[in-house]
Coordinates of C-alpha atoms in Angstrom, one line a residue:
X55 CA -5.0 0.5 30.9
X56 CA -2.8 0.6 28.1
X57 CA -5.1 1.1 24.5
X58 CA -4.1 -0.3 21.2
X59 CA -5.3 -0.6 17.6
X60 CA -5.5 -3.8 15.9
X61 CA -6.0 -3.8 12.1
X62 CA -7.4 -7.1 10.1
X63 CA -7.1 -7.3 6.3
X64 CA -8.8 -10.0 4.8
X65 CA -10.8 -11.9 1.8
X66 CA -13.4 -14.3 0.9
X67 CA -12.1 -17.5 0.2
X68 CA -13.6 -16.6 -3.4
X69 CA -15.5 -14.1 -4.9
X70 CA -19.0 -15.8 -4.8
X71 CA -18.5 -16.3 -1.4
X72 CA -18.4 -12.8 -0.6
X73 CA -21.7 -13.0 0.9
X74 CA -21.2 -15.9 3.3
X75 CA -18.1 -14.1 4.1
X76 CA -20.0 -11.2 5.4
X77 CA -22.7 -13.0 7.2
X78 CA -20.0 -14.8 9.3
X79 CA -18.2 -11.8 10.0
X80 CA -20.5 -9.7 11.0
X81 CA -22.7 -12.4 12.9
X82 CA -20.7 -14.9 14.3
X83 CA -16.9 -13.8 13.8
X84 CA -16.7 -9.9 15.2
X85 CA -19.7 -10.7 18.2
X86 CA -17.3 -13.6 19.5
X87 CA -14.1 -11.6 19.9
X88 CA -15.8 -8.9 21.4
X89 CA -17.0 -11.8 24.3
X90 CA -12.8 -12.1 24.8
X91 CA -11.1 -9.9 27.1
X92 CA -9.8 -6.8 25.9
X93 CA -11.5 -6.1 22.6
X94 CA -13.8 -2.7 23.3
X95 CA -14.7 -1.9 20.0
X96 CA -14.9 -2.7 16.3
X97 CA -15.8 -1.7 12.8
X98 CA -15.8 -3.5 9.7
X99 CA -15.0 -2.1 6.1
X100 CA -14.5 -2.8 2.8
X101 CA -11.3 -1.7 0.8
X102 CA -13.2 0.8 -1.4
X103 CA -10.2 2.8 -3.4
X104 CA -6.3 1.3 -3.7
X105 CA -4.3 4.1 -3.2
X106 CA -0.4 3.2 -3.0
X107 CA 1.4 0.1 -3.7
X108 CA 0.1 -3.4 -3.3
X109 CA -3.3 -3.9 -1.7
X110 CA -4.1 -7.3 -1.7
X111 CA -7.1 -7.3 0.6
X112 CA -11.0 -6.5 -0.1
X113 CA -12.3 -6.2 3.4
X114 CA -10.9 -4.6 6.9
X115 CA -11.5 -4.5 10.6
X116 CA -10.4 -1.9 13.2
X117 CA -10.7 -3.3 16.7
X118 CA -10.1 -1.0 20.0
X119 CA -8.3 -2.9 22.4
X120 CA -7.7 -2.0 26.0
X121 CA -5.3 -4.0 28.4
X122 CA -2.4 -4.4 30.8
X123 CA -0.8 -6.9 28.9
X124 CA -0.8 -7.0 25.5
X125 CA 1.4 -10.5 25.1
X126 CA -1.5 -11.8 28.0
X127 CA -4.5 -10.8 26.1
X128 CA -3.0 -11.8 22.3
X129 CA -2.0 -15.1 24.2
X130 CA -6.2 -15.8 25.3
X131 CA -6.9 -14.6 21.3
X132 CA -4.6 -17.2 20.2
X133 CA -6.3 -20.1 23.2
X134 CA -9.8 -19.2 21.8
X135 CA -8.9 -20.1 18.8
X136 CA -7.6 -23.1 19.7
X137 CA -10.1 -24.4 22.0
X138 CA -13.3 -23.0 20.0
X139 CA -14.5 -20.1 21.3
X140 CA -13.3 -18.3 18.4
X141 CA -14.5 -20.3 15.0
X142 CA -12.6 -20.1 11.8
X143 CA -15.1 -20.2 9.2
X144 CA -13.7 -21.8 5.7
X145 CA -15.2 -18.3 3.6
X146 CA -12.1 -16.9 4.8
X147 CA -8.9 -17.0 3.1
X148 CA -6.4 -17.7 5.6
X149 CA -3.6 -17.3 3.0
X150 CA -4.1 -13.5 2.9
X151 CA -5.2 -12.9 6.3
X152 CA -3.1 -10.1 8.2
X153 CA -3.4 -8.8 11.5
X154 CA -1.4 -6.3 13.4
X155 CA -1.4 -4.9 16.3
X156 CA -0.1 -0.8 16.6
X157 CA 0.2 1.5 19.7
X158 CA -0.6 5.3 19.3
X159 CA 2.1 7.9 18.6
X160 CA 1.1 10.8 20.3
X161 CA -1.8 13.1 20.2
X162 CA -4.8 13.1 17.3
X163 CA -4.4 15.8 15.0
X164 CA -6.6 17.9 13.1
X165 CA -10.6 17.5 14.0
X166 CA -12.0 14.8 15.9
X167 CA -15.6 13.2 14.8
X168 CA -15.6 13.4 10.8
X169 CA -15.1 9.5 10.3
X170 CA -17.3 8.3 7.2
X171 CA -14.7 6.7 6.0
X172 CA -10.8 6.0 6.4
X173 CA -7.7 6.4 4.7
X174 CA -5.2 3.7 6.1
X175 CA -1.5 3.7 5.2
X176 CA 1.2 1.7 5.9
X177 CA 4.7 2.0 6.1
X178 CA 8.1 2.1 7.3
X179 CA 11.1 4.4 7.3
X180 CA 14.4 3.8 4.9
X181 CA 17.3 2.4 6.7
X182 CA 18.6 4.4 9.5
X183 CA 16.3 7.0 9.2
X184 CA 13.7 6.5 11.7
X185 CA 14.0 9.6 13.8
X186 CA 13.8 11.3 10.7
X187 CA 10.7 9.3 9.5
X188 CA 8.6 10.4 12.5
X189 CA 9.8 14.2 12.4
X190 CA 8.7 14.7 9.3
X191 CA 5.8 12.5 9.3
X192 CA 4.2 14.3 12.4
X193 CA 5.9 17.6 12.0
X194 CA 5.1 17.7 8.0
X195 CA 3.1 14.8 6.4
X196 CA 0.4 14.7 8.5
X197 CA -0.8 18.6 8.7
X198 CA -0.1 18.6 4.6
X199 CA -2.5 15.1 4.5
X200 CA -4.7 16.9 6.4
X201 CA -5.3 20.0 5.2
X202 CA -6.2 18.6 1.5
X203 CA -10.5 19.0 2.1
X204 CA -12.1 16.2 3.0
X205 CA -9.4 14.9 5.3
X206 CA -10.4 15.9 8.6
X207 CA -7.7 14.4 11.3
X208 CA -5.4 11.2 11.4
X209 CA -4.0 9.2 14.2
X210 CA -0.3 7.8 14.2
X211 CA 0.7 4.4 15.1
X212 CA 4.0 2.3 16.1
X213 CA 3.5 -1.8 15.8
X214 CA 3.3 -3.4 18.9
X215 CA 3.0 -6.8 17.5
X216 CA 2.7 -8.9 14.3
X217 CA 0.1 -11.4 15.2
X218 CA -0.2 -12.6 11.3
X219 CA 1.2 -11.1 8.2
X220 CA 1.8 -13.5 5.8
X221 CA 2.0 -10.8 2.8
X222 CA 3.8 -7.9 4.7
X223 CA 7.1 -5.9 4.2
X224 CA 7.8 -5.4 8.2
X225 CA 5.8 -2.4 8.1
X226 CA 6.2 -0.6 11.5
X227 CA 3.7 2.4 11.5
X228 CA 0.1 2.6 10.4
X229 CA -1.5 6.0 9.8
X230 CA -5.4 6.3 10.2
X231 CA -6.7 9.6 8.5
X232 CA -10.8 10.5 9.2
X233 CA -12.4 11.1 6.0
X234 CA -15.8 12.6 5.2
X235 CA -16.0 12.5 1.1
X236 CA -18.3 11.8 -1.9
X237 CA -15.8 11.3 -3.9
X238 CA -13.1 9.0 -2.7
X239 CA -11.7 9.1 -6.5
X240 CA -11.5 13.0 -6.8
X241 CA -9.8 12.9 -3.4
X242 CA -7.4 10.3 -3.7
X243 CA -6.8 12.2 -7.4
X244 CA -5.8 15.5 -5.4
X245 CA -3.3 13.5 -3.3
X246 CA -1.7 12.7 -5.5
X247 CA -1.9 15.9 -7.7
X248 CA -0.5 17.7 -4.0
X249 CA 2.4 15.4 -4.2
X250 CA 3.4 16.1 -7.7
X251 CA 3.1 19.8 -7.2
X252 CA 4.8 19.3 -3.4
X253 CA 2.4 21.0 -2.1
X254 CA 2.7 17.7 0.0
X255 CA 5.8 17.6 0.7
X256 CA 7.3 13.8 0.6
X257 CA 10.8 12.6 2.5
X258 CA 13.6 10.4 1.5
X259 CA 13.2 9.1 4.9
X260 CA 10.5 7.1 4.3
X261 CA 10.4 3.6 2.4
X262 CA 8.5 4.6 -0.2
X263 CA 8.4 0.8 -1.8
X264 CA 7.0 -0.8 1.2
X265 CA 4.1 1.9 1.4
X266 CA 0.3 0.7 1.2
X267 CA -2.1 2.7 1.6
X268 CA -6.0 2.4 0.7
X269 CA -9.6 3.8 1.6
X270 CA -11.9 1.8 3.7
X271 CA -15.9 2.9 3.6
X272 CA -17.8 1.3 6.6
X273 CA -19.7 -2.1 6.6
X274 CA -22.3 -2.5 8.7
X275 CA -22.5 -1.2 12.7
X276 CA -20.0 -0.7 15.3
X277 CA -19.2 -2.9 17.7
X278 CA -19.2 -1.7 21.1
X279 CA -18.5 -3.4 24.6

């Protein structure tokens, strides 16, 4: 069976209903996907550190999926929904609420198992240039990225399938770097400092107005099926 990542950015309906918010997810929301075919896995976060352009979002969720039919399975997500197997609670902010749905690019790099928390970016390449994009992003980006210490490994991803992104730029690639810091701010600050000096080496081939890209730190368990 084909496997998939989908990724969930969300909010409270309002701040002081943060905590409602996280009782349904983690209670009621998360326990009844993973009843629905397909879903193997998932982790909540919260969005700990903005790092690049517009992150609109406070909390995440990175689901595992596993199927023979992605359209099929995404097509059950959506009939739950409808006919209340899957309850939308109103602590959620459906205005802001994005999911997408990504494939892997090719092999992990770097080292496996040093996930505390995650750096997450999205993005898309420039007009015309998406050979380019990924040939620099796997041949150069990633082994700069993860070299910097603290950055363990990262995973590559091509969209599948927008199943809601009300606030999106058509981003078509997600990168998922494992990170193991205690100090997300020093780390995102030698990013950046590793960009300036190029020891990171960026590429006009990427869209570098439609970038996000933000740290998640882990709420709660993992969900396992």
């Amino acid at each position: 069976m084909a496997r998939h990542v989908q990724i969930v950015l969300s909010n409270p309906a309002s701040i002081d209903r943060d905590r409602e918010f996280n009782d349904w997810y983690g209670r009621q929301h998360i326990p009844d996907l993973m009843r629905l075919p397909g879903f193997k896995a998932a982790q909540r976060y919260r969005v700990a550190l903005p790092f690049a352009g517009a992150v609109p979002w406070s909390h995440a969720v990175l689901y595992e999926l596993e199927c023979d039919d992605l359209g099929a399975m995404l097509a059950e997500l959506v009939d739950a929904h409808g006919d209340g197997r899957i309850a939308v609670s109103d602590v959620l902010d459906t205005a802001t609420l994005t999911a997408l749905v990504f494939s892997p690019l090719g092999p992990h790099q770097g080292v496996k198992g040093r996930r505390r928390q995650v750096f997450a970016a999205l993005s898309k390449p420039a007009a015309g240039r998406e050979a380019d994009f990924n040939a620099w992003y796997d041949g150069r980006h990633v082994p700069d990225v993860i070299r910097v210490p603290g950055i363990f490994g990262a995973g590559r991803y091509r969209l599948s399938t927008t199943f809601l992104d009300p606030l999106g730029q058509d981003q078509s690639y997600l990168a998922l770097y494992d990170v193991d810091s205690e100090d997300l701010r020093a780390l995102a600050a030698q990013l950046r400092a590793d960009v300036r000096s190029e020891r990171t080496q960026m590429s006009d081939a990427i869209d570098t107005g439609a970038l996000t890209a933000f740290f998640l730190e882990p709420v709660g368990p993992v969900f396992i099926r």
